[in-house]
Coordinates of N, CA and C in Angstrom, one line a residue:
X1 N -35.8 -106.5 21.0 CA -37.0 -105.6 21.1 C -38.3 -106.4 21.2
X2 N -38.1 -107.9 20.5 CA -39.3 -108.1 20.2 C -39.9 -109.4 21.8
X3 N -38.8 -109.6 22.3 CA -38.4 -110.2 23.5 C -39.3 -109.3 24.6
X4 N -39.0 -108.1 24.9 CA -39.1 -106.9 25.3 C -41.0 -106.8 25.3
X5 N -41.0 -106.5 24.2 CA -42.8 -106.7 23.5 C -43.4 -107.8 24.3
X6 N -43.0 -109.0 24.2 CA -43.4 -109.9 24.3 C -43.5 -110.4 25.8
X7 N -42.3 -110.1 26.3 CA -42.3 -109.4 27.7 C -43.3 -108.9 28.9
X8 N -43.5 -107.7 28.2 CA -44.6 -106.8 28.8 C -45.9 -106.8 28.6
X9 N -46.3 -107.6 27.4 CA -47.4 -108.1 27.1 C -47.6 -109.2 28.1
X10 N -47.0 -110.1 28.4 CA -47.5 -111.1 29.3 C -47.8 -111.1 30.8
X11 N -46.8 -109.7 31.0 CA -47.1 -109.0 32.2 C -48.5 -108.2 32.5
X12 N -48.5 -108.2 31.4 CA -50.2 -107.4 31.5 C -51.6 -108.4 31.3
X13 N -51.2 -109.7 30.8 CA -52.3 -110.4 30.9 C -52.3 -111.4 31.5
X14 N -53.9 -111.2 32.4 CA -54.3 -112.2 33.6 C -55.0 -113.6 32.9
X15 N -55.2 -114.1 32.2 CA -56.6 -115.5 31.8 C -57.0 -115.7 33.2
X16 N -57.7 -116.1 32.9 CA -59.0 -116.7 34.1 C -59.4 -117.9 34.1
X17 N -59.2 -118.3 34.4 CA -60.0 -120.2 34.3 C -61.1 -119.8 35.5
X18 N -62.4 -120.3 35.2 CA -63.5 -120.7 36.1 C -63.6 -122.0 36.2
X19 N -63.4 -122.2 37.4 CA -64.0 -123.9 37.7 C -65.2 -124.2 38.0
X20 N -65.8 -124.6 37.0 CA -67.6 -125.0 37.4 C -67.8 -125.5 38.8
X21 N -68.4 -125.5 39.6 CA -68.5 -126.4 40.6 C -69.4 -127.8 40.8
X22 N -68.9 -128.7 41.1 CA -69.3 -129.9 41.0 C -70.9 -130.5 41.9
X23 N -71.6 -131.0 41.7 CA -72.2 -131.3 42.2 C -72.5 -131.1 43.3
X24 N -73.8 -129.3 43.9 CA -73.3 -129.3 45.8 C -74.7 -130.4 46.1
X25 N -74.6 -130.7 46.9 CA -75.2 -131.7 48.0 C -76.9 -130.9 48.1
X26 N -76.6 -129.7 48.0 CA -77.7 -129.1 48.2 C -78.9 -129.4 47.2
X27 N -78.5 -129.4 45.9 CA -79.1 -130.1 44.9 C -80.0 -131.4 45.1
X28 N -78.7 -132.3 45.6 CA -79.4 -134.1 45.9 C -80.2 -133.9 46.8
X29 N -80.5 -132.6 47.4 CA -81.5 -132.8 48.9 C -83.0 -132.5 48.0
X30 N -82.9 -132.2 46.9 CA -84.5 -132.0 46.7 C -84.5 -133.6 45.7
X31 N -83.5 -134.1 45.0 CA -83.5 -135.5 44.7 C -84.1 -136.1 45.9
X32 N -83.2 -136.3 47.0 CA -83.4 -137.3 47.8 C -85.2 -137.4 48.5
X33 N -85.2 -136.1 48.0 CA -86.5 -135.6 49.1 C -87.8 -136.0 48.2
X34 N -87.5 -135.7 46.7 CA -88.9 -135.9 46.1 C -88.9 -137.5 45.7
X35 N -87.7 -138.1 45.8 CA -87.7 -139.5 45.7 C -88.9 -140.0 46.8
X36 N -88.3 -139.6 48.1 CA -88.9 -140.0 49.1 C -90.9 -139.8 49.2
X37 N -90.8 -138.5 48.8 CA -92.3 -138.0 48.3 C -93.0 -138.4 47.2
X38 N -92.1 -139.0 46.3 CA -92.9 -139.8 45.0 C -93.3 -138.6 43.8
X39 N -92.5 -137.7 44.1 CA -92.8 -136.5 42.8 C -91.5 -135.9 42.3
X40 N -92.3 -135.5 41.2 CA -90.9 -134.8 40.1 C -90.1 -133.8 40.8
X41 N -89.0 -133.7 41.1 CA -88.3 -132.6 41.3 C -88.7 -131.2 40.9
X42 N -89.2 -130.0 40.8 CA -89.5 -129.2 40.3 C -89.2 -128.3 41.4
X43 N -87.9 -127.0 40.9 CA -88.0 -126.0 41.8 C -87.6 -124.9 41.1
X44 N -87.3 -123.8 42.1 CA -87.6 -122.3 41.6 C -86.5 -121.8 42.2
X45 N -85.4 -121.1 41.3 CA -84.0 -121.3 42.2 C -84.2 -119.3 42.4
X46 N -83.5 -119.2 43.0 CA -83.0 -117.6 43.7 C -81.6 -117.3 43.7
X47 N -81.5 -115.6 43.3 CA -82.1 -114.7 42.6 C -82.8 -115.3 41.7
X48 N -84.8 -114.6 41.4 CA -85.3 -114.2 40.3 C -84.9 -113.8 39.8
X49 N -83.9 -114.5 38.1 CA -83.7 -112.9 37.5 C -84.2 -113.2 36.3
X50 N -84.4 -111.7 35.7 CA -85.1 -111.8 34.6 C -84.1 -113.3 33.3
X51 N -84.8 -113.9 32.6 CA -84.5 -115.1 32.0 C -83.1 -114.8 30.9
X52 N -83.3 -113.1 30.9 CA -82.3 -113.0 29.2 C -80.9 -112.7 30.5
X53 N -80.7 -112.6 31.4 CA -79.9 -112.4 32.3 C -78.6 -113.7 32.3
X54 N -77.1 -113.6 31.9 CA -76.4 -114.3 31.6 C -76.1 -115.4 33.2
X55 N -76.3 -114.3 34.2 CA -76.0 -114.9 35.4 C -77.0 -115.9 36.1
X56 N -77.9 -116.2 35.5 CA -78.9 -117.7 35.5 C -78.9 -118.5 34.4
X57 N -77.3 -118.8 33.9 CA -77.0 -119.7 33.8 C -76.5 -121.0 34.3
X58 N -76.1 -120.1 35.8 CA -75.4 -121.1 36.9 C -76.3 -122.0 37.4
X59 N -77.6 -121.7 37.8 CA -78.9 -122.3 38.0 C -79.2 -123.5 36.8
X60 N -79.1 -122.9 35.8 CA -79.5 -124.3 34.9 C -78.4 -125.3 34.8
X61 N -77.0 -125.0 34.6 CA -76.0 -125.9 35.0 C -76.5 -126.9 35.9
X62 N -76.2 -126.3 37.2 CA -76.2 -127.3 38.2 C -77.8 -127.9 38.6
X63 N -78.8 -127.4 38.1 CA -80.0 -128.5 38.1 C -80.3 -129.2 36.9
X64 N -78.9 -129.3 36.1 CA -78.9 -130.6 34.8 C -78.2 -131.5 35.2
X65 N -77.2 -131.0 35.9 CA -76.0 -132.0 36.8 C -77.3 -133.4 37.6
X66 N -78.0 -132.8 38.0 CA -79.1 -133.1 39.1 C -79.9 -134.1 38.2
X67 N -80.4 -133.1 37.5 CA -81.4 -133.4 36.5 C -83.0 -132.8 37.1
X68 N -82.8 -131.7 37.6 CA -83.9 -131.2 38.5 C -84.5 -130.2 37.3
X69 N -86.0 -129.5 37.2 CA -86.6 -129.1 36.5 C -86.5 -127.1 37.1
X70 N -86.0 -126.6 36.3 CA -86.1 -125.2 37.0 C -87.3 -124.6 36.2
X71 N -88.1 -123.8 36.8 CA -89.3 -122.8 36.1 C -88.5 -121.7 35.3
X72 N -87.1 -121.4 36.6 CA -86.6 -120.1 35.7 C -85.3 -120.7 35.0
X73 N -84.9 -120.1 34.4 CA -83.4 -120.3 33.3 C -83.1 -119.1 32.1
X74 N -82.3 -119.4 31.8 CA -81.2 -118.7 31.1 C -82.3 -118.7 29.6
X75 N -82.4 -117.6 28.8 CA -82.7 -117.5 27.0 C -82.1 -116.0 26.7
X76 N -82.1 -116.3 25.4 CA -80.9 -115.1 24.9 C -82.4 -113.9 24.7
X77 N -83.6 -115.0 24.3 CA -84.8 -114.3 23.6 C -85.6 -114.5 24.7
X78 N -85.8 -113.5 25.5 CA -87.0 -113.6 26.8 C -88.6 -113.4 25.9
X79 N -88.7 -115.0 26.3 CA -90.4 -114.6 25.9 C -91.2 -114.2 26.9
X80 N -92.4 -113.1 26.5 CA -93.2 -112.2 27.5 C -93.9 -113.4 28.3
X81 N -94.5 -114.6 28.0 CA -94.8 -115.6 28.6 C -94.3 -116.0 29.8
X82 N -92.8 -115.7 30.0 CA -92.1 -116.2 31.5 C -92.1 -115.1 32.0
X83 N -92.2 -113.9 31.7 CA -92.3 -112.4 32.5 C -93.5 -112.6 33.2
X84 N -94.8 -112.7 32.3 CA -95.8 -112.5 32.4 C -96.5 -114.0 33.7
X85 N -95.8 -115.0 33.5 CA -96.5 -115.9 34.0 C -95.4 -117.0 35.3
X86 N -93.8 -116.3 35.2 CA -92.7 -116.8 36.3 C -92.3 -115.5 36.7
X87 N -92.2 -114.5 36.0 CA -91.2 -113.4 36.9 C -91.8 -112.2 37.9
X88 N -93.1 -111.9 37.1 CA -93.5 -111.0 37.9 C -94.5 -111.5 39.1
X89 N -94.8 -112.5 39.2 CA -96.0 -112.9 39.9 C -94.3 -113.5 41.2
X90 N -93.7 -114.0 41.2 CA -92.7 -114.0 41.9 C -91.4 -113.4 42.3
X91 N -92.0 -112.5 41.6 CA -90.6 -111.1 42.1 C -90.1 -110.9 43.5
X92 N -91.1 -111.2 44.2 CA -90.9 -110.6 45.4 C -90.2 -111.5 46.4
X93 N -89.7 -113.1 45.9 CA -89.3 -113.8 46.7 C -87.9 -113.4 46.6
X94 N -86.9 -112.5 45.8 CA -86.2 -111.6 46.3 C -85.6 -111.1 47.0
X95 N -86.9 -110.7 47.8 CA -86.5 -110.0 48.9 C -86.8 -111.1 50.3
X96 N -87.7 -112.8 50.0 CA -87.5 -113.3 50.8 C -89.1 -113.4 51.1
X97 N -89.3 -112.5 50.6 CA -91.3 -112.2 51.2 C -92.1 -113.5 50.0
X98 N -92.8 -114.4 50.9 CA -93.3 -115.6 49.9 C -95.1 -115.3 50.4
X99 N -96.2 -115.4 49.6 CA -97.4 -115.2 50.4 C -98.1 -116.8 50.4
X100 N -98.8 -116.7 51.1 CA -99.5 -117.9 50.8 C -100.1 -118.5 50.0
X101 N -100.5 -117.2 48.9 CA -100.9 -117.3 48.0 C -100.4 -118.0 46.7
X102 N -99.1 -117.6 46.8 CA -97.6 -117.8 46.3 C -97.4 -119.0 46.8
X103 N -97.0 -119.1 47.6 CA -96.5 -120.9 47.9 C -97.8 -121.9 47.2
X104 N -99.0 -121.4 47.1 CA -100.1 -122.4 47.0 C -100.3 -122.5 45.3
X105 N -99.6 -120.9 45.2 CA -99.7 -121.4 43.5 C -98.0 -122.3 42.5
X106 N -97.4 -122.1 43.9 CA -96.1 -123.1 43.3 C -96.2 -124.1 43.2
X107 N -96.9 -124.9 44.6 CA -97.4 -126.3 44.5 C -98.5 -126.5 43.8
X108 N -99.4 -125.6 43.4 CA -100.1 -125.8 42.2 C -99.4 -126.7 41.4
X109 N -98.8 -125.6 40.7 CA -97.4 -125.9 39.4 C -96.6 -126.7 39.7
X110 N -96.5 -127.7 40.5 CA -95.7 -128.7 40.8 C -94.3 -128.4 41.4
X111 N -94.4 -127.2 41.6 CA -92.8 -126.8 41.9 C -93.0 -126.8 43.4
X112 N -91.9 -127.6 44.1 CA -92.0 -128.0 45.8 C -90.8 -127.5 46.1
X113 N -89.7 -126.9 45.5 CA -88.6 -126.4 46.5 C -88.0 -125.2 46.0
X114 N -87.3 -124.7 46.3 CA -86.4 -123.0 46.4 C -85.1 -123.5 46.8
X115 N -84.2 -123.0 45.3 CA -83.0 -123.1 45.4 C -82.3 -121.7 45.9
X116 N -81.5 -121.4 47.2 CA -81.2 -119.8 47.4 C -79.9 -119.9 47.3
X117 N -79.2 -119.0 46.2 CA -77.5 -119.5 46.0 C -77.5 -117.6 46.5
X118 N -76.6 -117.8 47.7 CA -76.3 -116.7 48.3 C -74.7 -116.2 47.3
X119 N -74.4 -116.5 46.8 CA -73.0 -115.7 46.2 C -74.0 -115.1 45.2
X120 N -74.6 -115.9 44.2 CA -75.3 -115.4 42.9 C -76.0 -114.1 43.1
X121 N -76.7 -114.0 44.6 CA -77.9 -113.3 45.5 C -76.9 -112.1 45.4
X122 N -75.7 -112.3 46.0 CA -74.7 -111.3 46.3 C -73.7 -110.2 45.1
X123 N -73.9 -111.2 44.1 CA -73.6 -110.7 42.8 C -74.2 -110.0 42.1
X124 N -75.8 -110.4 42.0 CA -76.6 -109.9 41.1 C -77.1 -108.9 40.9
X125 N -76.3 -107.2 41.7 CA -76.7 -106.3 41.6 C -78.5 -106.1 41.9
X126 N -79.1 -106.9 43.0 CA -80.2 -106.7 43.3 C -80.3 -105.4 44.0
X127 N -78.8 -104.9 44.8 CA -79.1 -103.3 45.7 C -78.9 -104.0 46.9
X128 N -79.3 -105.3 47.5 CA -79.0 -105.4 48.7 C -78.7 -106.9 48.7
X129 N -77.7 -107.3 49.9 CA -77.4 -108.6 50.0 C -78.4 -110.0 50.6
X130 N -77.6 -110.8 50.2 CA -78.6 -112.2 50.8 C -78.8 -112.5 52.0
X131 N -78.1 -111.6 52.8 CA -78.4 -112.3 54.0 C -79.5 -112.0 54.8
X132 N -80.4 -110.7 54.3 CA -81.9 -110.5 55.3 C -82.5 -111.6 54.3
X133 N -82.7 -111.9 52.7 CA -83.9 -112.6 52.3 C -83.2 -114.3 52.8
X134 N -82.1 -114.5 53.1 CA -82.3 -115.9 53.6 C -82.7 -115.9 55.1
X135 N -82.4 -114.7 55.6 CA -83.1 -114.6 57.3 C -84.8 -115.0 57.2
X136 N -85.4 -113.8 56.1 CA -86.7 -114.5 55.8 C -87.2 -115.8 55.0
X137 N -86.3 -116.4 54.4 CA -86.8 -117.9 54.3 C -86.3 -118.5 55.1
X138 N -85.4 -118.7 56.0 CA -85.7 -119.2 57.3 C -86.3 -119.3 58.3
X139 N -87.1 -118.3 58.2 CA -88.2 -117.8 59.3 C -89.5 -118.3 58.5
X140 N -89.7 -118.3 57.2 CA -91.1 -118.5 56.9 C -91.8 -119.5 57.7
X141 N -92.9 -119.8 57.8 CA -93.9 -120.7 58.3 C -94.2 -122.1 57.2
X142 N -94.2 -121.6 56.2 CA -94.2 -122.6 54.8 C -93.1 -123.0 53.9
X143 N -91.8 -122.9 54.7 CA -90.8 -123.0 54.2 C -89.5 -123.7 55.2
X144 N -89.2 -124.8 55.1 CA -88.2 -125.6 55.6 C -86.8 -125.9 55.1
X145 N -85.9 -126.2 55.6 CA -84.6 -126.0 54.9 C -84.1 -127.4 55.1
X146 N -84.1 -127.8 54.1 CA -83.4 -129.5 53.6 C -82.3 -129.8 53.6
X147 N -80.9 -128.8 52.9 CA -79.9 -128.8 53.4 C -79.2 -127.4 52.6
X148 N -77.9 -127.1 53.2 CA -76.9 -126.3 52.8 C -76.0 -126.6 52.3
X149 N -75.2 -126.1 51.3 CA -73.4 -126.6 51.1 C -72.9 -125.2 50.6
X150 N -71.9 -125.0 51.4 CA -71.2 -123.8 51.0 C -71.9 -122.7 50.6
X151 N -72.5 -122.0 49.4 CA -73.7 -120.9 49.4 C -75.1 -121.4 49.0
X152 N -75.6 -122.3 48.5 CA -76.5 -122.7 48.3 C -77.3 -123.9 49.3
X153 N -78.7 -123.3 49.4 CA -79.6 -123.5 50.2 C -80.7 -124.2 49.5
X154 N -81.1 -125.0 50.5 CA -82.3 -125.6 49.3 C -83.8 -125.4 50.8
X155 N -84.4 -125.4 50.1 CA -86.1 -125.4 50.9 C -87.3 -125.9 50.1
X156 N -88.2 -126.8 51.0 CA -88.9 -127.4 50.8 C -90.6 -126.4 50.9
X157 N -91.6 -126.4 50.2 CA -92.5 -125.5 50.4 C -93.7 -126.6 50.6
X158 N -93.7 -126.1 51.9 CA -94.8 -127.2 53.1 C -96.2 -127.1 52.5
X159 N -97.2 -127.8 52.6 CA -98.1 -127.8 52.6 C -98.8 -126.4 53.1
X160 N -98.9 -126.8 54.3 CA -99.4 -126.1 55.7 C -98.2 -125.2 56.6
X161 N -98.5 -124.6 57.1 CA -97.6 -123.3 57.9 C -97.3 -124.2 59.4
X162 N -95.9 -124.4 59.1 CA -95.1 -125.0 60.4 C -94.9 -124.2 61.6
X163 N -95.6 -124.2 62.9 CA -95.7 -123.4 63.8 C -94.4 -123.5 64.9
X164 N -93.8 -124.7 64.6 CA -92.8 -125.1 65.6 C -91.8 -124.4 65.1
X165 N -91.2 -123.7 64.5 CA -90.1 -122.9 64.2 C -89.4 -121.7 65.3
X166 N -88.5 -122.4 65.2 CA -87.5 -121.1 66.0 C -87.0 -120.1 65.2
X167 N -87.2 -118.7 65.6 CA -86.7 -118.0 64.6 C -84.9 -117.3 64.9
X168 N -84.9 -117.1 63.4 CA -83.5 -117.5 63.3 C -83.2 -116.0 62.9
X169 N -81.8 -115.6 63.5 CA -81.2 -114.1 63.4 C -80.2 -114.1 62.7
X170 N -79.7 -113.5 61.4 CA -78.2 -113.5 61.0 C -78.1 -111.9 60.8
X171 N -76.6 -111.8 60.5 CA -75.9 -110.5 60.2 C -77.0 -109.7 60.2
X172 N -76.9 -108.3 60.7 CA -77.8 -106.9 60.6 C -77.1 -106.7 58.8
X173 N -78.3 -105.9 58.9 CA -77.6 -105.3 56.9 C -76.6 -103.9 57.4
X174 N -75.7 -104.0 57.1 CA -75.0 -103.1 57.0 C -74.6 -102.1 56.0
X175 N -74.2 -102.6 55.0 CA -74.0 -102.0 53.6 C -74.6 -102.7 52.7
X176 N -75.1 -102.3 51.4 CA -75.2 -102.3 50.7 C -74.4 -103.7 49.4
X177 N -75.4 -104.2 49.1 CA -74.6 -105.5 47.9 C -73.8 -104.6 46.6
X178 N -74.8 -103.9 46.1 CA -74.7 -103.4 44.6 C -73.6 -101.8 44.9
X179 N -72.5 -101.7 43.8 CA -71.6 -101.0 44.2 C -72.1 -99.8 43.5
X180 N -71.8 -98.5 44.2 CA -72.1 -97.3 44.1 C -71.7 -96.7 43.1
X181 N -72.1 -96.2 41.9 CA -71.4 -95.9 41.0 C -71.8 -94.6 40.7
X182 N -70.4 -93.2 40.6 CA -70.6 -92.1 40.6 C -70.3 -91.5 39.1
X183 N -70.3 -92.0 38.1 CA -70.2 -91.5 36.9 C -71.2 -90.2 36.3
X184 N -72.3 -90.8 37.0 CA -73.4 -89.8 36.2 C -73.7 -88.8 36.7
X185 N -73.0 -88.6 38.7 CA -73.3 -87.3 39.6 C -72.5 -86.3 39.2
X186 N -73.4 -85.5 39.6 CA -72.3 -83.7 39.8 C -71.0 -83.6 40.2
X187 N -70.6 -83.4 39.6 CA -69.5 -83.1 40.0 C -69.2 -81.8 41.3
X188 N -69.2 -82.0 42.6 CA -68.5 -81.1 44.0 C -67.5 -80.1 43.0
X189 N -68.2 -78.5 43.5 CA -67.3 -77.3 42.9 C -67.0 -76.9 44.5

């Protein structure tokens, strides 16, 4: 019987191992790049999410691997200070929309690149997927792309608005990222 127990219990449990991922290349591109520029690494990774948010922790991982400086990151205790002075003033890069205003107050703040991890984008219950806001950081004028590895994107935030840009088309939006959840509707009589 106790075979039996023991049995069916193992049948019913999955473990999970997560494998951190190692060092993407996308990272070393803002290394390699501010080496070359003579300034601190400082960037601003994507999804914005609010700081007490468990899923920006991936972001601080892999820019310690680096040793890159993020504005946003992971606290269990969100002080109004990063709301007030990183999240809402940058909300909107999100959706991909950067103003110029915005780019001029990043490089103010020393921060010269944008990390865009499209799985995280696609997880994070933002309502819609990564692929129109990386269509719009590809297209920006003030925004260049350094390199790619597998979902993460890195970009460089130009001085000046680059007019030589070809603009770049991906996937139409079709559906929806964030899953539909019917618990709280009416119930069909």
């Amino acid at each position: 019987l106790v075979f039996i127990l023991v049995l069916e219990g193992w049948n019913q449990m999955r473990p999970a191992l997560m494998r951190l991922p190692a060092k993407p290349p996308a990272y070393q591109a803002v290394i390699s790049d501010s080496v070359q520029q003579a300034e601190k690494p400082h960037a601003l990774a994507l999804p914005l999410l609010r700081g007490d948010d468990l899923r920006a922790v991936m972001h601080r991982y892999l820019a310690s691997l680096r040793q890159i400086r993020l504005v946003n990151g992971y606290s269990p205790i969100l002080p109004n200070r990063y709301l007030e002075e990183c999240f809402r003033p940058f909300e909107l890069l999100n959706t991909g929309t950067l103003s110029t205003a915005q780019a001029d107050d990043l490089l103010r703040r020393g921060i010269g690149y944008l990390l865009f991890h499209e799985d995280l984008f696609n997880s994070s219950g933002l309502g819609f997927p990564g692929a129109p806001v990386l269509e719009n950081l590809l297209n920006h004028p003030r925004l260049t792309c350094l390199a790619s590895s597998q979902s993460v994107w890195t970009f460089k935030i130009l001085q000046t608005q680059s007019f030589s840009k070809t603009p770049v088309s991906l996937a139409p939006l079709v559906f929806p990222a964030a899953p539909l959840e019917c618990e709280d509707a009416p119930l069909l009589e």
